[in-house]
PDB file of C-alpha atoms and ligand atoms in Angstrom:
ATOM      1  CA  MET G   1       5.663  36.390 -12.535  1.00 50.00           C
ATOM      2  CA  ASP G   2       5.650  37.881  -8.641  1.00 52.00           C
ATOM      3  CA  VAL G   3       4.883  41.376  -8.688  1.00 51.00           C
ATOM      4  CA  GLU G   4       6.817  43.445  -5.809  1.00 55.00           C
ATOM      5  CA  VAL G   5       5.046  45.908  -3.849  1.00 57.00           C
ATOM      6  CA  GLY G   6       7.252  48.621  -3.167  1.00 59.00           C
ATOM      7  CA  THR G   7       7.333  51.235  -0.547  1.00 63.00           C
ATOM      8  CA  GLY G   8       5.872  53.415  -3.340  1.00 79.00           C
ATOM      9  CA  ALA G   9       2.879  51.476  -3.392  1.00 80.00           C
ATOM     10  CA  ASP G  10       0.664  53.437  -0.738  1.00 80.00           C
ATOM     11  CA  ASP G  11       1.917  56.661  -2.578  1.00 82.00           C
ATOM     12  CA  ALA G  12       0.375  55.582  -5.764  1.00 86.00           C
ATOM     13  CA  ALA G  13      -2.887  54.503  -4.131  1.00 84.00           C
ATOM     14  CA  ARG G  14      -3.156  57.712  -2.818  1.00 88.00           C
ATOM     15  CA  SER G  15      -2.413  59.775  -5.628  1.00 91.00           C
ATOM     16  CA  LEU G  16      -5.213  57.216  -7.670  1.00 95.00           C
ATOM     17  CA  ALA G  17      -7.587  57.876  -4.839  1.00 95.00           C
ATOM     18  CA  PRO G  18      -9.642  60.798  -6.522  1.00 97.00           C
ATOM     19  CA  TYR G  19      -9.880  58.680 -10.001  1.00 97.00           C
ATOM     20  CA  LEU G  20     -10.838  55.470  -8.022  1.00 95.00           C
ATOM     21  CA  MET G  21     -13.650  57.493  -6.413  1.00 96.00           C
ATOM     22  CA  HIS G  22     -14.764  58.867  -9.312  1.00 97.00           C
ATOM     23  CA  ARG G  23     -14.903  55.983 -11.232  1.00 96.00           C
ATOM     24  CA  ARG G  24     -16.705  53.697  -8.612  1.00 96.00           C
ATOM     25  CA  ARG G  25     -18.755  56.173  -6.804  1.00 96.00           C
ATOM     26  CA  GLY G  26     -19.222  58.522  -9.451  1.00 97.00           C
ATOM     27  CA  ARG G  27     -18.670  61.494  -7.028  1.00 98.00           C
ATOM     28  CA  SER G  28     -15.979  64.214  -6.519  1.00 98.00           C
ATOM     29  CA  PHE G  29     -13.195  62.895  -3.787  1.00 98.00           C
ATOM     30  CA  VAL G  30     -13.142  65.908  -1.298  1.00 98.00           C
ATOM     31  CA  VAL G  31     -10.269  67.112  -0.026  1.00 98.00           C
ATOM     32  CA  ALA G  32     -10.390  69.785   3.125  1.00 98.00           C
ATOM     33  CA  LYS G  33      -7.938  72.255   3.273  1.00 98.00           C
ATOM     34  CA  ILE G  34      -7.581  74.301   6.363  1.00 97.00           C
ATOM     35  CA  ALA G  35      -4.910  76.621   8.118  1.00 98.00           C
ATOM     36  CA  GLN G  36      -5.256  76.773  11.604  1.00 98.00           C
ATOM     37  CA  SER G  37      -3.624  78.187  14.855  1.00 98.00           C
ATOM     38  CA  LEU G  38      -2.008  75.386  17.206  1.00 98.00           C
ATOM     39  CA  ASP G  39      -5.125  75.865  19.241  1.00 97.00           C
ATOM     40  CA  GLY G  40      -7.367  74.823  16.137  1.00 97.00           C
ATOM     41  CA  ARG G  41      -8.600  78.414  15.330  1.00 98.00           C
ATOM     42  CA  VAL G  42      -9.071  79.432  11.523  1.00 97.00           C
ATOM     43  CA  ALA G  43     -10.147  83.012  12.278  1.00 96.00           C
ATOM     44  CA  GLY G  44      -9.552  85.709  14.922  1.00 96.00           C
ATOM     45  CA  ALA G  45     -12.037  86.834  17.129  1.00 96.00           C
ATOM     46  CA  ASP G  46     -12.309  89.843  14.605  1.00 94.00           C
ATOM     47  CA  GLY G  47     -13.086  86.947  11.710  1.00 91.00           C
ATOM     48  CA  GLY G  48      -9.775  87.769  10.328  1.00 91.00           C
ATOM     49  CA  ALA G  49      -8.129  84.895   8.674  1.00 89.00           C
ATOM     50  CA  ARG G  50      -5.194  86.640   6.631  1.00 91.00           C
ATOM     51  CA  TRP G  51      -3.049  85.433   7.412  1.00 93.00           C
ATOM     52  CA  VAL G  52      -2.922  82.230   9.750  1.00 96.00           C
ATOM     53  CA  THR G  53       0.123  80.555   7.747  1.00 97.00           C
ATOM     54  CA  GLY G  54       3.207  81.889   6.010  1.00 97.00           C
ATOM     55  CA  GLU G  55       4.337  82.079   2.651  1.00 96.00           C
ATOM     56  CA  ARG G  56       5.659  78.610   2.226  1.00 97.00           C
ATOM     57  CA  ALA G  57       2.556  76.964   3.366  1.00 97.00           C
ATOM     58  CA  ARG G  58       0.059  79.625   1.149  1.00 97.00           C
ATOM     59  CA  ALA G  59       2.180  78.458  -2.081  1.00 96.00           C
ATOM     60  CA  ASP G  60       1.749  74.961  -0.796  1.00 97.00           C
ATOM     61  CA  GLY G  61      -2.173  75.684  -0.821  1.00 97.00           C
ATOM     62  CA  HIS G  62      -1.672  76.746  -4.078  1.00 97.00           C
ATOM     63  CA  ALA G  63      -0.227  73.825  -5.586  1.00 97.00           C
ATOM     64  CA  LEU G  64      -3.289  72.089  -3.971  1.00 97.00           C
ATOM     65  CA  ARG G  65      -5.689  74.229  -5.921  1.00 98.00           C
ATOM     66  CA  ALA G  66      -3.080  73.366  -9.325  1.00 97.00           C
ATOM     67  CA  VAL G  67      -4.102  69.516  -9.202  1.00 97.00           C
ATOM     68  CA  SER G  68      -7.535  69.956  -8.111  1.00 98.00           C
ATOM     69  CA  GLN G  69     -10.342  70.580 -10.761  1.00 98.00           C
ATOM     70  CA  ALA G  70     -12.636  72.426  -8.443  1.00 98.00           C
ATOM     71  CA  VAL G  71     -11.771  74.632  -5.516  1.00 98.00           C
ATOM     72  CA  GLY G  72     -15.103  75.742  -2.998  1.00 98.00           C
ATOM     73  CA  VAL G  73     -15.900  77.704  -0.164  1.00 98.00           C
ATOM     74  CA  GLY G  74     -19.536  78.516   1.863  1.00 98.00           C
ATOM     75  CA  ALA G  75     -21.144  81.739   1.609  1.00 98.00           C
ATOM     76  CA  GLU G  76     -19.732  83.398   4.741  1.00 97.00           C
ATOM     77  CA  THR G  77     -16.094  82.886   3.697  1.00 97.00           C
ATOM     78  CA  ALA G  78     -17.026  84.469   0.119  1.00 98.00           C
ATOM     79  CA  LEU G  79     -18.715  87.315   2.394  1.00 97.00           C
ATOM     80  CA  ALA G  80     -15.891  87.497   4.870  1.00 95.00           C
ATOM     81  CA  ASP G  81     -12.742  87.010   2.914  1.00 95.00           C
ATOM     82  CA  ASP G  82     -13.852  88.172  -0.654  1.00 96.00           C
ATOM     83  CA  PRO G  83     -11.305  85.344  -1.994  1.00 96.00           C
ATOM     84  CA  ARG G  84     -10.245  84.779  -5.214  1.00 96.00           C
ATOM     85  CA  LEU G  85      -9.481  81.203  -5.363  1.00 97.00           C
ATOM     86  CA  ASP G  86      -7.289  81.386  -8.267  1.00 96.00           C
ATOM     87  CA  VAL G  87      -3.831  79.749  -8.612  1.00 96.00           C
ATOM     88  CA  ARG G  88      -0.990  81.913  -7.853  1.00 92.00           C
ATOM     89  CA  ASP G  89       2.646  80.848  -6.996  1.00 86.00           C
ATOM     90  CA  VAL G  90       3.073  78.140  -8.610  1.00 90.00           C
ATOM     91  CA  ALA G  91       2.971  77.070 -12.685  1.00 90.00           C
ATOM     92  CA  PRO G  92      -0.741  77.254 -13.145  1.00 88.00           C
ATOM     93  CA  PRO G  93      -2.571  74.365 -14.530  1.00 92.00           C
ATOM     94  CA  SER G  94      -3.662  74.845 -18.156  1.00 91.00           C
ATOM     95  CA  ASP G  95      -7.435  74.952 -17.354  1.00 93.00           C
ATOM     96  CA  PRO G  96      -7.746  76.793 -13.900  1.00 96.00           C
ATOM     97  CA  PRO G  97     -10.111  75.023 -11.511  1.00 98.00           C
ATOM     98  CA  LEU G  98     -13.570  75.800 -11.040  1.00 98.00           C
ATOM     99  CA  ARG G  99     -14.354  77.963  -8.266  1.00 98.00           C
ATOM    100  CA  VAL G 100     -17.411  76.699  -6.463  1.00 98.00           C
ATOM    101  CA  VAL G 101     -19.454  79.031  -4.078  1.00 98.00           C
ATOM    102  CA  LEU G 102     -22.154  77.319  -1.896  1.00 98.00           C
ATOM    103  CA  ASP G 103     -24.749  79.822  -1.410  1.00 98.00           C
ATOM    104  CA  SER G 104     -28.343  78.388  -0.577  1.00 98.00           C
ATOM    105  CA  THR G 105     -30.043  81.690  -0.033  1.00 98.00           C
ATOM    106  CA  GLY G 106     -28.743  83.965  -2.513  1.00 98.00           C
ATOM    107  CA  ARG G 107     -26.343  86.000   0.129  1.00 98.00           C
ATOM    108  CA  VAL G 108     -23.275  86.407  -1.701  1.00 98.00           C
ATOM    109  CA  PRO G 109     -23.399  89.302  -3.983  1.00 98.00           C
ATOM    110  CA  ALA G 110     -22.481  88.997  -7.507  1.00 98.00           C
ATOM    111  CA  THR G 111     -19.672  91.441  -6.954  1.00 96.00           C
ATOM    112  CA  GLY G 112     -16.777  90.135  -5.448  1.00 94.00           C
ATOM    113  CA  ALA G 113     -13.634  88.630  -6.712  1.00 97.00           C
ATOM    114  CA  LEU G 114     -15.480  85.303  -7.038  1.00 97.00           C
ATOM    115  CA  PHE G 115     -17.460  86.751  -9.868  1.00 97.00           C
ATOM    116  CA  ASP G 116     -14.533  88.277 -11.843  1.00 96.00           C
ATOM    117  CA  THR G 117     -14.691  85.267 -14.242  1.00 92.00           C
ATOM    118  CA  GLY G 118     -12.099  86.683 -16.290  1.00 92.00           C
ATOM    119  CA  VAL G 119      -9.862  84.851 -13.772  1.00 92.00           C
ATOM    120  CA  ALA G 120     -11.437  81.432 -13.725  1.00 96.00           C
ATOM    121  CA  PRO G 121     -14.698  80.436 -14.310  1.00 98.00           C
ATOM    122  CA  THR G 122     -17.368  80.161 -11.356  1.00 98.00           C
ATOM    123  CA  LEU G 123     -19.868  77.904 -10.324  1.00 98.00           C
ATOM    124  CA  VAL G 124     -22.844  78.952  -7.754  1.00 98.00           C
ATOM    125  CA  CYS G 125     -24.216  75.955  -6.187  1.00 98.00           C
ATOM    126  CA  THR G 126     -27.665  77.347  -5.002  1.00 98.00           C
ATOM    127  CA  THR G 127     -31.222  76.017  -4.007  1.00 98.00           C
ATOM    128  CA  GLU G 128     -34.712  77.164  -4.786  1.00 98.00           C
ATOM    129  CA  ALA G 129     -34.623  79.247  -1.541  1.00 98.00           C
ATOM    130  CA  ALA G 130     -32.256  81.731  -3.519  1.00 98.00           C
ATOM    131  CA  PRO G 131     -34.480  84.715  -5.033  1.00 98.00           C
ATOM    132  CA  ALA G 132     -34.293  84.674  -8.770  1.00 98.00           C
ATOM    133  CA  THR G 133     -33.130  88.110  -8.912  1.00 98.00           C
ATOM    134  CA  VAL G 134     -29.839  86.888  -7.269  1.00 98.00           C
ATOM    135  CA  ARG G 135     -29.602  83.857  -9.563  1.00 98.00           C
ATOM    136  CA  SER G 136     -29.966  86.076 -12.645  1.00 98.00           C
ATOM    137  CA  ALA G 137     -27.432  88.669 -11.122  1.00 98.00           C
ATOM    138  CA  TRP G 138     -24.750  85.646 -10.660  1.00 98.00           C
ATOM    139  CA  GLU G 139     -25.562  84.918 -14.384  1.00 98.00           C
ATOM    140  CA  GLY G 140     -25.033  88.277 -15.445  1.00 98.00           C
ATOM    141  CA  ALA G 141     -21.996  88.575 -14.092  1.00 97.00           C
ATOM    142  CA  GLY G 142     -20.519  85.490 -16.234  1.00 97.00           C
ATOM    143  CA  ALA G 143     -20.848  82.777 -13.535  1.00 98.00           C
ATOM    144  CA  GLU G 144     -22.981  79.206 -13.978  1.00 98.00           C
ATOM    145  CA  VAL G 145     -25.914  78.597 -11.336  1.00 98.00           C
ATOM    146  CA  VAL G 146     -26.957  75.254 -10.633  1.00 98.00           C
ATOM    147  CA  VAL G 147     -30.055  74.657  -8.323  1.00 98.00           C
ATOM    148  CA  LEU G 148     -29.537  71.493  -5.672  1.00 98.00           C
ATOM    149  CA  ASP G 149     -31.368  70.120  -2.781  1.00 98.00           C
ATOM    150  CA  ALA G 150     -31.260  71.867   0.473  1.00 98.00           C
ATOM    151  CA  ALA G 151     -29.462  70.140   3.157  1.00 97.00           C
ATOM    152  CA  SER G 152     -32.006  67.852   5.171  1.00 94.00           C
ATOM    153  CA  ASP G 153     -29.869  68.414   8.634  1.00 89.00           C
ATOM    154  CA  GLY G 154     -28.630  71.722   8.654  1.00 85.00           C
ATOM    155  CA  PRO G 155     -27.736  74.884   6.771  1.00 89.00           C
ATOM    156  CA  GLY G 156     -26.904  75.352   3.078  1.00 97.00           C
ATOM    157  CA  VAL G 157     -27.118  72.806   0.107  1.00 98.00           C
ATOM    158  CA  ASP G 158     -26.893  69.259  -0.136  1.00 98.00           C
ATOM    159  CA  PRO G 159     -23.216  68.270   0.634  1.00 98.00           C
ATOM    160  CA  GLY G 160     -23.966  64.807  -1.460  1.00 98.00           C
ATOM    161  CA  GLY G 161     -25.697  67.032  -4.438  1.00 98.00           C
ATOM    162  CA  VAL G 162     -22.751  68.652  -4.569  1.00 98.00           C
ATOM    163  CA  VAL G 163     -20.177  66.034  -4.697  1.00 98.00           C
ATOM    164  CA  GLU G 164     -22.753  64.189  -7.284  1.00 98.00           C
ATOM    165  CA  TYR G 165     -23.086  67.212  -9.623  1.00 98.00           C
ATOM    166  CA  LEU G 166     -19.469  68.049  -9.889  1.00 98.00           C
ATOM    167  CA  GLY G 167     -18.293  64.175 -10.158  1.00 98.00           C
ATOM    168  CA  GLY G 168     -20.818  64.502 -13.200  1.00 98.00           C
ATOM    169  CA  ARG G 169     -19.256  67.292 -14.601  1.00 97.00           C
ATOM    170  CA  GLY G 170     -15.759  65.141 -14.528  1.00 97.00           C
ATOM    171  CA  VAL G 171     -14.124  66.726 -11.422  1.00 98.00           C
ATOM    172  CA  LEU G 172     -12.212  64.278  -9.760  1.00 98.00           C
ATOM    173  CA  GLN G 173     -11.060  66.326  -6.937  1.00 98.00           C
ATOM    174  CA  PHE G 174     -12.757  69.049  -4.960  1.00 98.00           C
ATOM    175  CA  LEU G 175     -10.753  71.028  -2.723  1.00 98.00           C
ATOM    176  CA  LEU G 176     -12.916  72.326   0.038  1.00 98.00           C
ATOM    177  CA  GLU G 177     -11.248  75.600   1.555  1.00 98.00           C
ATOM    178  CA  GLY G 178     -13.717  76.200   4.241  1.00 93.00           C
ATOM    179  CA  GLY G 179     -14.994  77.509   6.335  1.00 96.00           C
ATOM    180  CA  PRO G 180     -15.798  75.703   9.658  1.00 97.00           C
ATOM    181  CA  THR G 181     -19.532  75.085   8.953  1.00 97.00           C
ATOM    182  CA  VAL G 182     -19.078  73.877   5.414  1.00 98.00           C
ATOM    183  CA  PHE G 183     -16.255  71.585   6.840  1.00 97.00           C
ATOM    184  CA  GLY G 184     -18.445  69.990   9.660  1.00 96.00           C
ATOM    185  CA  SER G 185     -21.405  69.597   7.418  1.00 96.00           C
ATOM    186  CA  PHE G 186     -19.560  67.265   5.039  1.00 97.00           C
ATOM    187  CA  VAL G 187     -17.527  65.645   7.350  1.00 95.00           C
ATOM    188  CA  ARG G 188     -20.979  64.574   9.383  1.00 94.00           C
ATOM    189  CA  ALA G 189     -22.101  63.708   5.736  1.00 95.00           C
ATOM    190  CA  GLY G 190     -19.389  61.162   5.422  1.00 95.00           C
ATOM    191  CA  LEU G 191     -17.911  63.448   2.489  1.00 97.00           C
ATOM    192  CA  VAL G 192     -14.721  64.319   3.570  1.00 97.00           C
ATOM    193  CA  ASP G 193     -12.010  61.963   2.108  1.00 97.00           C
ATOM    194  CA  ARG G 194      -8.588  63.560   3.093  1.00 98.00           C
ATOM    195  CA  MET G 195      -7.735  66.589   5.208  1.00 98.00           C
ATOM    196  CA  VAL G 196      -4.676  68.859   4.531  1.00 98.00           C
ATOM    197  CA  LEU G 197      -4.076  71.050   7.501  1.00 98.00           C
ATOM    198  CA  TYR G 198      -1.504  73.851   7.799  1.00 98.00           C
ATOM    199  CA  LEU G 199      -0.730  74.081  11.651  1.00 98.00           C
ATOM    200  CA  ALA G 200       0.418  77.816  12.186  1.00 98.00           C
ATOM    201  CA  PRO G 201       2.589  78.604  15.141  1.00 98.00           C
ATOM    202  CA  LEU G 202      -0.298  80.710  16.759  1.00 97.00           C
ATOM    203  CA  LEU G 203      -2.435  80.631  19.583  1.00 97.00           C
ATOM    204  CA  LEU G 204      -5.852  82.638  19.079  1.00 97.00           C
ATOM    205  CA  GLY G 205      -8.033  81.577  22.390  1.00 97.00           C
ATOM    206  CA  SER G 206     -11.228  80.242  22.496  1.00 96.00           C
ATOM    207  CA  ALA G 207     -13.107  83.595  21.259  1.00 97.00           C
ATOM    208  CA  ALA G 208     -12.022  83.004  17.807  1.00 97.00           C
ATOM    209  CA  THR G 209     -13.133  80.347  15.190  1.00 97.00           C
ATOM    210  CA  ALA G 210     -12.834  76.899  15.650  1.00 96.00           C
ATOM    211  CA  MET G 211     -12.069  74.892  12.613  1.00 95.00           C
ATOM    212  CA  PHE G 212     -14.861  72.241  13.013  1.00 94.00           C
ATOM    213  CA  GLY G 213     -18.469  74.099  12.903  1.00 94.00           C
ATOM    214  CA  GLY G 214     -21.806  72.575  14.362  1.00 92.00           C
ATOM    215  CA  SER G 215     -22.314  69.511  16.432  1.00 93.00           C
ATOM    216  CA  GLY G 216     -19.648  67.073  16.878  1.00 92.00           C
ATOM    217  CA  PRO G 217     -19.946  63.706  18.500  1.00 92.00           C
ATOM    218  CA  ALA G 218     -20.983  62.997  22.268  1.00 95.00           C
ATOM    219  CA  GLY G 219     -17.803  61.726  23.287  1.00 95.00           C
ATOM    220  CA  LEU G 220     -14.250  60.417  22.310  1.00 95.00           C
ATOM    221  CA  ALA G 221     -15.953  57.072  21.480  1.00 94.00           C
ATOM    222  CA  ASP G 222     -17.792  58.437  19.116  1.00 91.00           C
ATOM    223  CA  ALA G 223     -15.057  60.707  17.307  1.00 91.00           C
ATOM    224  CA  PRO G 224     -14.183  59.884  13.706  1.00 87.00           C
ATOM    225  CA  ARG G 225     -10.602  58.638  13.428  1.00 88.00           C
ATOM    226  CA  LEU G 226      -8.443  60.060  11.088  1.00 95.00           C
ATOM    227  CA  THR G 227      -5.644  58.307   9.655  1.00 95.00           C
ATOM    228  CA  PRO G 228      -2.329  60.328   9.646  1.00 97.00           C
ATOM    229  CA  THR G 229      -0.253  60.228   6.066  1.00 95.00           C
ATOM    230  CA  GLY G 230       2.560  62.660   6.298  1.00 96.00           C
ATOM    231  CA  VAL G 231       4.042  65.527   7.916  1.00 98.00           C
ATOM    232  CA  THR G 232       5.796  68.197   6.211  1.00 98.00           C
ATOM    233  CA  ARG G 233       7.838  71.394   7.408  1.00 98.00           C
ATOM    234  CA  LEU G 234       7.053  74.390   5.670  1.00 98.00           C
ATOM    235  CA  GLY G 235       9.207  77.580   6.912  1.00 98.00           C
ATOM    236  CA  ASP G 236       7.532  78.039  10.475  1.00 98.00           C
ATOM    237  CA  ASP G 237       4.196  75.730   9.598  1.00 98.00           C
ATOM    238  CA  LEU G 238       3.620  72.078   9.681  1.00 98.00           C
ATOM    239  CA  ARG G 239       1.481  70.632   6.649  1.00 98.00           C
ATOM    240  CA  LEU G 240      -0.299  67.368   8.399  1.00 98.00           C
ATOM    241  CA  ASP G 241      -1.897  64.971   5.889  1.00 98.00           C
ATOM    242  CA  TYR G 242      -5.065  62.574   6.842  1.00 97.00           C
ATOM    243  CA  ASP G 243      -6.939  60.425   5.429  1.00 96.00           C
ATOM    244  CA  LEU G 244     -10.561  60.145   6.738  1.00 92.00           C
ATOM    245  CA  GLN G 245     -12.553  56.897   7.497  1.00 75.00           C
ATOM    246  CA  HIS G 246     -16.141  57.049   6.650  1.00 64.00           C
ATOM    247  CA  ASP G 247     -17.798  54.070   8.879  1.00 46.00           C
ATOM    248  CA  ALA G 248     -16.659  56.579  12.059  1.00 39.00           C
ATOM    249  CA  ALA G 249     -20.078  57.991  13.476  1.00 38.00           C
ATOM    250  CA  VAL G 250     -20.396  61.609  14.143  1.00 39.00           C
ATOM    251  CA  ALA G 251     -23.457  62.794  15.785  1.00 34.00           C
TER     252      ALA G 251
HETATM  253  N1  NAP B 301      -8.069  79.557   8.433  1.00 64.35           N
HETATM  254  C1  NAP B 301      -9.124  79.308   7.100  1.00 64.35           C
HETATM  255  O1  NAP B 301      -8.140  77.956   6.574  1.00 64.35           O
HETATM  256  C2  NAP B 301     -10.089  79.408   6.808  1.00 64.35           C
HETATM  257  C3  NAP B 301     -11.114  79.001   5.660  1.00 64.35           C
HETATM  258  C4  NAP B 301     -12.351  79.562   5.366  1.00 64.35           C
HETATM  259  C5  NAP B 301     -12.905  80.406   6.130  1.00 64.35           C
HETATM  260  N2  NAP B 301     -11.793  80.947   7.335  1.00 64.35           N
HETATM  261  C6  NAP B 301     -12.812  81.729   7.956  1.00 64.35           C
HETATM  262  O2  NAP B 301     -13.818  81.088   8.691  1.00 64.35           O
HETATM  263  C7  NAP B 301     -14.910  82.264   8.662  1.00 64.35           C
HETATM  264  C8  NAP B 301     -16.197  81.751   7.841  1.00 64.35           C
HETATM  265  O3  NAP B 301     -16.746  80.548   8.099  1.00 64.35           O
HETATM  266  P1  NAP B 301     -18.250  80.068   8.815  1.00 64.35           P
HETATM  267  O4  NAP B 301     -18.185  78.707   9.135  1.00 64.35           O
HETATM  268  O5  NAP B 301     -18.683  81.319   9.115  1.00 64.35           O
HETATM  269  O6  NAP B 301     -18.882  80.122   7.138  1.00 64.35           O
HETATM  270  P2  NAP B 301     -18.581  79.023   5.851  1.00 64.35           P
HETATM  271  O7  NAP B 301     -18.232  77.462   6.179  1.00 64.35           O
HETATM  272  O8  NAP B 301     -17.376  79.758   5.101  1.00 64.35           O
HETATM  273  O9  NAP B 301     -20.113  79.343   5.118  1.00 64.35           O
HETATM  274  C9  NAP B 301     -21.366  79.093   6.086  1.00 64.35           C
HETATM  275  C10 NAP B 301     -22.440  78.889   5.191  1.00 64.35           C
HETATM  276  O10 NAP B 301     -22.305  78.573   3.853  1.00 64.35           O
HETATM  277  C11 NAP B 301     -23.653  77.891   3.223  1.00 64.35           C
HETATM  278  N3  NAP B 301     -23.857  76.806   3.062  1.00 64.35           N
HETATM  279  C12 NAP B 301     -23.930  76.369   1.824  1.00 64.35           C
HETATM  280  N4  NAP B 301     -24.081  74.879   1.565  1.00 64.35           N
HETATM  281  C13 NAP B 301     -23.481  74.614   2.721  1.00 64.35           C
HETATM  282  C14 NAP B 301     -23.149  73.390   3.636  1.00 64.35           C
HETATM  283  N5  NAP B 301     -23.570  72.214   2.669  1.00 64.35           N
HETATM  284  N6  NAP B 301     -22.783  73.348   4.690  1.00 64.35           N
HETATM  285  C15 NAP B 301     -22.877  74.210   5.237  1.00 64.35           C
HETATM  286  N7  NAP B 301     -22.941  75.623   4.811  1.00 64.35           N
HETATM  287  C16 NAP B 301     -23.567  75.742   3.857  1.00 64.35           C
HETATM  288  C17 NAP B 301     -24.791  78.462   4.720  1.00 64.35           C
HETATM  289  O11 NAP B 301     -25.076  79.879   4.328  1.00 64.35           O
HETATM  290  P3  NAP B 301     -26.691  79.660   3.471  1.00 64.35           P
HETATM  291  O12 NAP B 301     -27.888  78.720   4.477  1.00 64.35           O
HETATM  292  O13 NAP B 301     -27.102  81.099   3.258  1.00 64.35           O
HETATM  293  O14 NAP B 301     -26.382  79.083   2.264  1.00 64.35           O
HETATM  294  C18 NAP B 301     -23.536  78.383   6.043  1.00 64.35           C
HETATM  295  O15 NAP B 301     -24.343  79.469   6.593  1.00 64.35           O
HETATM  296  C19 NAP B 301     -14.487  83.328   8.418  1.00 64.35           C
HETATM  297  O16 NAP B 301     -14.110  83.965   9.419  1.00 64.35           O
HETATM  298  C20 NAP B 301     -13.346  83.161   7.383  1.00 64.35           C
HETATM  299  O17 NAP B 301     -12.212  83.903   7.136  1.00 64.35           O
HETATM  300  C21 NAP B 301     -11.205  80.452   7.656  1.00 64.35           C
END
């Protein structure tokens, strides 16, 4: 009997992608979620990022969290925004996603919303560069702490070590919520598999923070090409979905 491959085949393959990544490579599938202005900025010149998008886009972002087993941010975002990274405005999953802080040097104090572990569990991915006193304070606040290798070619924790560690803990989908420095280093490492971009009708100018941090390709020919997979209007904002191809070279 022939099996007919219908129009839902692409959707089915896309929803299976995190599971297949985990089975085949043992690492988490990384979805980068970014809210940005029309001119590609994720925070104003004053550093403020609340709120780039409207309510419907933010609720959609919470739905993305609800289908992820872990949700992560870099140290600067933890310091600047004091995010809760919990699931709100949508039906909560039975287990809240693990909140992941990437802080290689121990800069994020154990006092912010991410260390209210009654809300959801928290994991700090750090390196030997973080002082033992800071690691103890994180643990004292109820967070788990894992010491991984430092990145070999940029700031922070080795991105490959992070996704392998999370994969080892059964995290199929890791929602990476920024900021731009973390996003840039995961893209350069070929470790962003999908991108969900919320595009807001704002213009923030060149003094505002660009969405892709660190070095980029020398020219257009070397730029990573993303495959668009969906466009959805959410109030005044647009949600744009992309898959990334990992054979593209990024300087
Ligand atoms: N609109 C949005 O969607 C959105 C989302 C998030 C943030 N933001 C905004 O973005 C700004 C913060 O972004 P940011 O780029 O300055 O900082 P970031 O990406 O949040 O954090 C960067 C820091 O994280 C640490 N880190 C740990 N592992 C890393 C890795 N593998 N790669 C890179 N960094 C790693 C490094 O500090 P150590 O070397 O000390 O470890 C690094 O300096 C804030 O203004 C925030 O409001 C906007």
